[in-house]
Amino acid sequence: MMLARSLTRRLHCFAPRIATALPKREYGTSGHSREEYSSEKETHFGYESVSEEQKAQKVHGVFENVASNYDLMNDLMSGGIHRVWKDYFVSRIQPRADIKLLDVAGGTGDIAFRIIQHILLTDGGEKSVISSTKRSNADGRSELGQEANDRPLPYEITVCDISQSMLDVGQNRAEELGYKGISWICGDAQKLPFPDDEFDCYTIAFGIRNVVDIEKALDEAYRVLRPGGRIMCLEFSHVKNPLVKWVYDQYSFNIIPAMGQVVAGDWKSYQYLVESIRRFPDQESFKEMIEYAGFRCATYENLNLGIAAIHSGFKI
Ligand SMILES: C[S@@+](CC[C@H](N)C(=O)[O-])C[C@H]1O[C@@H](n2cnc3c(N)ncnc32)[C@H](O)[C@@H]1O
């Protein structure tokens, strides 16, 4: 039934091209084929050619390895900019009260925590509670007081990630920081353990480039969203300006793996992170992939000249 629905959706969106498009589709101006991003057999782990199974194992290994240092390394590698991007990402989502949101590849909970803060501080009907109980902790985030915790929660948030170690770090942080009511589920973006038409919003931040078959993940996003629901993706992207690109490449390839070695004793994992960014489709190509999965009104917005981008689409 899923296959039929997926085909119908694709026929609907790409009726004139469907006969030739499905087996090997090309996305965007980069000329990358569908097989490059979601091959049946061979794929990429950074710049290395590996089988899909090997990639899945290696990616899993990377995040199991980096979990305990993940938040510190994010701050060091990006000079804290990832926080600004994530804040902006959540402000673009504009989560309203009573939202049912799924954060896939949610790792240590950065997006989920921000969504909760946003709802409670803007649209949650809890303003009085928060304003009287909000405190800042050393992490620069607000702590939600006991009074807020006792009230019914104006949101349903699920964080899903393939790495239990990342989820464990996230759950501990949620307890420390006082974020209640998040469901932490270990699962694969390519085969989500949720029913059809379940969520209002699907978010994925710095996660989708790690997934072996991006198309499958997008199909799954489409499946679990209810009609009218929205996919929002924050991911590293491609810089066009040659000078900025050169500086960015020098920093990424020379400094980041070295930083990973010094701070976390792990050069390879951080080298993979950099290479995986370069292998991810460019803005236009990824927008086409989102459309191909059946989403409408697909758009994107560059952050910091394209170092990262926010993609959005609706299941209509
Ligand atoms: C760079 S981290 C991003 C974490 C978090 N979203 C953030 O922005 O800080 C990428 C995450 O993707 C997860 N991941 C990789 N492949 C996945 C898959 N197939 N399904 C679900 N999660 C996956 C990793 O375990 C890791 O936690």
mmCIF file with all atom_site columns, C-alpha atoms in Angstrom, residues 47-170:
data_model
loop_
_atom_site.group_PDB
_atom_site.id
_atom_site.type_symbol
_atom_site.label_atom_id
_atom_site.label_alt_id
_atom_site.label_comp_id
_atom_site.label_asym_id
_atom_site.label_entity_id
_atom_site.label_seq_id
_atom_site.pdbx_PDB_ins_code
_atom_site.Cartn_x
_atom_site.Cartn_y
_atom_site.Cartn_z
_atom_site.occupancy
_atom_site.B_iso_or_equiv
_atom_site.pdbx_formal_charge
_atom_site.auth_seq_id
_atom_site.auth_comp_id
_atom_site.auth_asym_id
_atom_site.auth_atom_id
_atom_site.pdbx_PDB_model_num
ATOM 1   C CA . TYR A 1 47  ? 34.895 10.678 0.449  1.00 0.00 ? 47  TYR A CA 1
ATOM 2   C CA . GLU A 1 48  ? 35.245 6.940  0.879  1.00 0.00 ? 48  GLU A CA 1
ATOM 3   C CA . SER A 1 49  ? 33.181 4.555  -1.301 1.00 0.00 ? 49  SER A CA 1
ATOM 4   C CA . VAL A 1 50  ? 31.479 1.981  0.891  1.00 0.00 ? 50  VAL A CA 1
ATOM 5   C CA . SER A 1 51  ? 28.446 -0.286 0.829  1.00 0.00 ? 51  SER A CA 1
ATOM 6   C CA . GLU A 1 52  ? 25.193 1.003  2.316  1.00 0.00 ? 52  GLU A CA 1
ATOM 7   C CA . GLU A 1 53  ? 25.538 -1.396 5.198  1.00 0.00 ? 53  GLU A CA 1
ATOM 8   C CA . GLN A 1 54  ? 29.072 -0.250 5.934  1.00 0.00 ? 54  GLN A CA 1
ATOM 9   C CA . LYS A 1 55  ? 27.994 3.388  5.844  1.00 0.00 ? 55  LYS A CA 1
ATOM 10  C CA . ALA A 1 56  ? 25.178 2.741  8.303  1.00 0.00 ? 56  ALA A CA 1
ATOM 11  C CA . GLN A 1 57  ? 27.612 1.025  10.673 1.00 0.00 ? 57  GLN A CA 1
ATOM 12  C CA . LYS A 1 58  ? 30.277 3.691  10.303 1.00 0.00 ? 58  LYS A CA 1
ATOM 13  C CA . VAL A 1 59  ? 27.837 6.587  10.839 1.00 0.00 ? 59  VAL A CA 1
ATOM 14  C CA . HIS A 1 60  ? 26.464 4.824  13.862 1.00 0.00 ? 60  HIS A CA 1
ATOM 15  C CA . GLY A 1 61  ? 30.032 4.359  15.130 1.00 0.00 ? 61  GLY A CA 1
ATOM 16  C CA . VAL A 1 62  ? 30.843 8.043  14.613 1.00 0.00 ? 62  VAL A CA 1
ATOM 17  C CA . PHE A 1 63  ? 27.952 9.242  16.753 1.00 0.00 ? 63  PHE A CA 1
ATOM 18  C CA . GLU A 1 64  ? 28.478 6.605  19.402 1.00 0.00 ? 64  GLU A CA 1
ATOM 19  C CA . ASN A 1 65  ? 32.089 7.879  19.597 1.00 0.00 ? 65  ASN A CA 1
ATOM 20  C CA . VAL A 1 66  ? 31.356 11.591 19.621 1.00 0.00 ? 66  VAL A CA 1
ATOM 21  C CA . ALA A 1 67  ? 28.248 11.562 21.866 1.00 0.00 ? 67  ALA A CA 1
ATOM 22  C CA . SER A 1 68  ? 29.953 12.566 25.120 1.00 0.00 ? 68  SER A CA 1
ATOM 23  C CA . ASN A 1 69  ? 31.876 15.432 23.473 1.00 0.00 ? 69  ASN A CA 1
ATOM 24  C CA . TYR A 1 70  ? 29.246 16.313 20.887 1.00 0.00 ? 70  TYR A CA 1
ATOM 25  C CA . ASP A 1 71  ? 27.906 19.510 22.453 1.00 0.00 ? 71  ASP A CA 1
ATOM 26  C CA . LEU A 1 72  ? 31.351 20.855 23.389 1.00 0.00 ? 72  LEU A CA 1
ATOM 27  C CA . MET A 1 73  ? 32.718 20.100 19.920 1.00 0.00 ? 73  MET A CA 1
ATOM 28  C CA . ASN A 1 74  ? 29.741 21.780 18.265 1.00 0.00 ? 74  ASN A CA 1
ATOM 29  C CA . ASP A 1 75  ? 30.520 24.961 20.172 1.00 0.00 ? 75  ASP A CA 1
ATOM 30  C CA . LEU A 1 76  ? 34.238 24.783 19.442 1.00 0.00 ? 76  LEU A CA 1
ATOM 31  C CA . MET A 1 77  ? 33.930 23.907 15.753 1.00 0.00 ? 77  MET A CA 1
ATOM 32  C CA . SER A 1 78  ? 31.320 26.527 14.950 1.00 0.00 ? 78  SER A CA 1
ATOM 33  C CA . GLY A 1 79  ? 32.436 29.205 17.426 1.00 0.00 ? 79  GLY A CA 1
ATOM 34  C CA . GLY A 1 80  ? 28.929 28.958 18.870 1.00 0.00 ? 80  GLY A CA 1
ATOM 35  C CA . ILE A 1 81  ? 27.254 29.816 15.543 1.00 0.00 ? 81  ILE A CA 1
ATOM 36  C CA . HIS A 1 82  ? 25.305 26.538 15.557 1.00 0.00 ? 82  HIS A CA 1
ATOM 37  C CA . ARG A 1 83  ? 23.308 27.984 18.476 1.00 0.00 ? 83  ARG A CA 1
ATOM 38  C CA . VAL A 1 84  ? 22.366 31.054 16.435 1.00 0.00 ? 84  VAL A CA 1
ATOM 39  C CA . TRP A 1 85  ? 21.359 28.886 13.472 1.00 0.00 ? 85  TRP A CA 1
ATOM 40  C CA . LYS A 1 86  ? 19.279 26.593 15.672 1.00 0.00 ? 86  LYS A CA 1
ATOM 41  C CA . ASP A 1 87  ? 17.560 29.546 17.367 1.00 0.00 ? 87  ASP A CA 1
ATOM 42  C CA . TYR A 1 88  ? 16.771 31.003 13.963 1.00 0.00 ? 88  TYR A CA 1
ATOM 43  C CA . PHE A 1 89  ? 15.594 27.619 12.644 1.00 0.00 ? 89  PHE A CA 1
ATOM 44  C CA . VAL A 1 90  ? 13.116 27.297 15.503 1.00 0.00 ? 90  VAL A CA 1
ATOM 45  C CA . SER A 1 91  ? 11.937 30.875 15.044 1.00 0.00 ? 91  SER A CA 1
ATOM 46  C CA . ARG A 1 92  ? 11.206 30.012 11.369 1.00 0.00 ? 92  ARG A CA 1
ATOM 47  C CA . ILE A 1 93  ? 9.177  26.989 12.431 1.00 0.00 ? 93  ILE A CA 1
ATOM 48  C CA . GLN A 1 94  ? 7.109  29.209 14.713 1.00 0.00 ? 94  GLN A CA 1
ATOM 49  C CA . PRO A 1 95  ? 5.880  26.250 16.755 1.00 0.00 ? 95  PRO A CA 1
ATOM 50  C CA . ARG A 1 96  ? 2.455  26.902 18.196 1.00 0.00 ? 96  ARG A CA 1
ATOM 51  C CA . ALA A 1 97  ? 0.895  25.511 21.334 1.00 0.00 ? 97  ALA A CA 1
ATOM 52  C CA . ASP A 1 98  ? -0.433 21.937 21.075 1.00 0.00 ? 98  ASP A CA 1
ATOM 53  C CA . ILE A 1 99  ? 1.940  21.099 18.238 1.00 0.00 ? 99  ILE A CA 1
ATOM 54  C CA . LYS A 1 100 ? 2.836  17.465 17.751 1.00 0.00 ? 100 LYS A CA 1
ATOM 55  C CA . LEU A 1 101 ? 6.411  17.566 16.539 1.00 0.00 ? 101 LEU A CA 1
ATOM 56  C CA . LEU A 1 102 ? 8.929  14.907 15.578 1.00 0.00 ? 102 LEU A CA 1
ATOM 57  C CA . ASP A 1 103 ? 12.615 15.826 15.675 1.00 0.00 ? 103 ASP A CA 1
ATOM 58  C CA . VAL A 1 104 ? 14.488 13.184 13.700 1.00 0.00 ? 104 VAL A CA 1
ATOM 59  C CA . ALA A 1 105 ? 18.233 12.681 14.203 1.00 0.00 ? 105 ALA A CA 1
ATOM 60  C CA . GLY A 1 106 ? 17.515 14.809 17.247 1.00 0.00 ? 106 GLY A CA 1
ATOM 61  C CA . GLY A 1 107 ? 20.676 13.682 19.032 1.00 0.00 ? 107 GLY A CA 1
ATOM 62  C CA . THR A 1 108 ? 21.254 15.475 22.296 1.00 0.00 ? 108 THR A CA 1
ATOM 63  C CA . GLY A 1 109 ? 18.025 17.449 22.134 1.00 0.00 ? 109 GLY A CA 1
ATOM 64  C CA . ASP A 1 110 ? 19.135 20.906 20.978 1.00 0.00 ? 110 ASP A CA 1
ATOM 65  C CA . ILE A 1 111 ? 16.165 21.443 18.670 1.00 0.00 ? 111 ILE A CA 1
ATOM 66  C CA . ALA A 1 112 ? 13.584 19.880 21.001 1.00 0.00 ? 112 ALA A CA 1
ATOM 67  C CA . PHE A 1 113 ? 14.681 22.106 23.903 1.00 0.00 ? 113 PHE A CA 1
ATOM 68  C CA . ARG A 1 114 ? 14.475 25.211 21.768 1.00 0.00 ? 114 ARG A CA 1
ATOM 69  C CA . ILE A 1 115 ? 11.028 24.256 20.469 1.00 0.00 ? 115 ILE A CA 1
ATOM 70  C CA . ILE A 1 116 ? 9.782  23.874 24.033 1.00 0.00 ? 116 ILE A CA 1
ATOM 71  C CA . GLN A 1 117 ? 11.279 27.190 25.091 1.00 0.00 ? 117 GLN A CA 1
ATOM 72  C CA . HIS A 1 118 ? 9.753  28.902 22.098 1.00 0.00 ? 118 HIS A CA 1
ATOM 73  C CA . ILE A 1 119 ? 6.289  27.495 22.751 1.00 0.00 ? 119 ILE A CA 1
ATOM 74  C CA . LEU A 1 120 ? 6.331  28.221 26.453 1.00 0.00 ? 120 LEU A CA 1
ATOM 75  C CA . LEU A 1 121 ? 7.673  31.735 26.048 1.00 0.00 ? 121 LEU A CA 1
ATOM 76  C CA . THR A 1 122 ? 5.472  32.793 23.140 1.00 0.00 ? 122 THR A CA 1
ATOM 77  C CA . ASP A 1 123 ? 2.388  30.786 22.382 1.00 0.00 ? 123 ASP A CA 1
ATOM 78  C CA . GLY A 1 124 ? 1.993  28.330 25.210 1.00 0.00 ? 124 GLY A CA 1
ATOM 79  C CA . GLY A 1 125 ? -0.420 30.248 27.374 1.00 0.00 ? 125 GLY A CA 1
ATOM 80  C CA . GLU A 1 126 ? 2.160  29.777 30.131 1.00 0.00 ? 126 GLU A CA 1
ATOM 81  C CA . LYS A 1 127 ? 3.711  33.214 29.917 1.00 0.00 ? 127 LYS A CA 1
ATOM 82  C CA . SER A 1 128 ? 2.914  34.133 33.493 1.00 0.00 ? 128 SER A CA 1
ATOM 83  C CA . VAL A 1 129 ? 4.337  30.871 34.809 1.00 0.00 ? 129 VAL A CA 1
ATOM 84  C CA . ILE A 1 130 ? 7.505  31.176 32.766 1.00 0.00 ? 130 ILE A CA 1
ATOM 85  C CA . SER A 1 131 ? 8.096  34.823 33.494 1.00 0.00 ? 131 SER A CA 1
ATOM 86  C CA . SER A 1 132 ? 7.907  34.141 37.211 1.00 0.00 ? 132 SER A CA 1
ATOM 87  C CA . THR A 1 133 ? 10.031 31.002 37.123 1.00 0.00 ? 133 THR A CA 1
ATOM 88  C CA . LYS A 1 134 ? 12.453 31.521 34.256 1.00 0.00 ? 134 LYS A CA 1
ATOM 89  C CA . ARG A 1 135 ? 16.096 31.503 35.260 1.00 0.00 ? 135 ARG A CA 1
ATOM 90  C CA . SER A 1 136 ? 19.246 31.398 33.240 1.00 0.00 ? 136 SER A CA 1
ATOM 91  C CA . ASN A 1 137 ? 21.631 28.569 33.781 1.00 0.00 ? 137 ASN A CA 1
ATOM 92  C CA . ALA A 1 138 ? 25.317 28.367 32.997 1.00 0.00 ? 138 ALA A CA 1
ATOM 93  C CA . ASP A 1 139 ? 24.450 27.008 29.576 1.00 0.00 ? 139 ASP A CA 1
ATOM 94  C CA . GLY A 1 140 ? 22.658 30.246 28.728 1.00 0.00 ? 140 GLY A CA 1
ATOM 95  C CA . ARG A 1 141 ? 19.308 28.474 28.488 1.00 0.00 ? 141 ARG A CA 1
ATOM 96  C CA . SER A 1 142 ? 16.297 29.153 30.621 1.00 0.00 ? 142 SER A CA 1
ATOM 97  C CA . GLU A 1 143 ? 15.369 26.688 33.300 1.00 0.00 ? 143 GLU A CA 1
ATOM 98  C CA . LEU A 1 144 ? 11.724 25.939 33.594 1.00 0.00 ? 144 LEU A CA 1
ATOM 99  C CA . GLY A 1 145 ? 10.622 26.040 37.211 1.00 0.00 ? 145 GLY A CA 1
ATOM 100 C CA . GLN A 1 146 ? 8.676  23.403 39.107 1.00 0.00 ? 146 GLN A CA 1
ATOM 101 C CA . GLU A 1 147 ? 5.446  25.352 38.768 1.00 0.00 ? 147 GLU A CA 1
ATOM 102 C CA . ALA A 1 148 ? 5.655  25.097 34.986 1.00 0.00 ? 148 ALA A CA 1
ATOM 103 C CA . ASN A 1 149 ? 6.476  21.402 35.215 1.00 0.00 ? 149 ASN A CA 1
ATOM 104 C CA . ASP A 1 150 ? 3.285  20.674 37.137 1.00 0.00 ? 150 ASP A CA 1
ATOM 105 C CA . ARG A 1 151 ? 1.022  22.133 34.459 1.00 0.00 ? 151 ARG A CA 1
ATOM 106 C CA . PRO A 1 152 ? -0.231 20.098 31.478 1.00 0.00 ? 152 PRO A CA 1
ATOM 107 C CA . LEU A 1 153 ? 2.279  20.441 28.686 1.00 0.00 ? 153 LEU A CA 1
ATOM 108 C CA . PRO A 1 154 ? 1.161  22.446 25.648 1.00 0.00 ? 154 PRO A CA 1
ATOM 109 C CA . TYR A 1 155 ? 3.154  20.294 23.233 1.00 0.00 ? 155 TYR A CA 1
ATOM 110 C CA . GLU A 1 156 ? 3.970  16.728 22.240 1.00 0.00 ? 156 GLU A CA 1
ATOM 111 C CA . ILE A 1 157 ? 7.580  16.354 21.227 1.00 0.00 ? 157 ILE A CA 1
ATOM 112 C CA . THR A 1 158 ? 9.351  13.204 20.135 1.00 0.00 ? 158 THR A CA 1
ATOM 113 C CA . VAL A 1 159 ? 13.077 13.003 19.545 1.00 0.00 ? 159 VAL A CA 1
ATOM 114 C CA . CYS A 1 160 ? 14.100 10.074 17.365 1.00 0.00 ? 160 CYS A CA 1
ATOM 115 C CA . ASP A 1 161 ? 17.721 9.130  16.742 1.00 0.00 ? 161 ASP A CA 1
ATOM 116 C CA . ILE A 1 162 ? 19.569 6.025  15.637 1.00 0.00 ? 162 ILE A CA 1
ATOM 117 C CA . SER A 1 163 ? 22.252 6.425  18.327 1.00 0.00 ? 163 SER A CA 1
ATOM 118 C CA . GLN A 1 164 ? 21.228 5.453  21.839 1.00 0.00 ? 164 GLN A CA 1
ATOM 119 C CA . SER A 1 165 ? 24.356 7.172  23.193 1.00 0.00 ? 165 SER A CA 1
ATOM 120 C CA . MET A 1 166 ? 23.289 10.518 21.711 1.00 0.00 ? 166 MET A CA 1
ATOM 121 C CA . LEU A 1 167 ? 19.788 10.031 23.129 1.00 0.00 ? 167 LEU A CA 1
ATOM 122 C CA . ASP A 1 168 ? 21.222 9.187  26.555 1.00 0.00 ? 168 ASP A CA 1
ATOM 123 C CA . VAL A 1 169 ? 23.184 12.440 26.589 1.00 0.00 ? 169 VAL A CA 1
ATOM 124 C CA . GLY A 1 170 ? 20.022 14.268 25.494 1.00 0.00 ? 170 GLY A CA 1
#
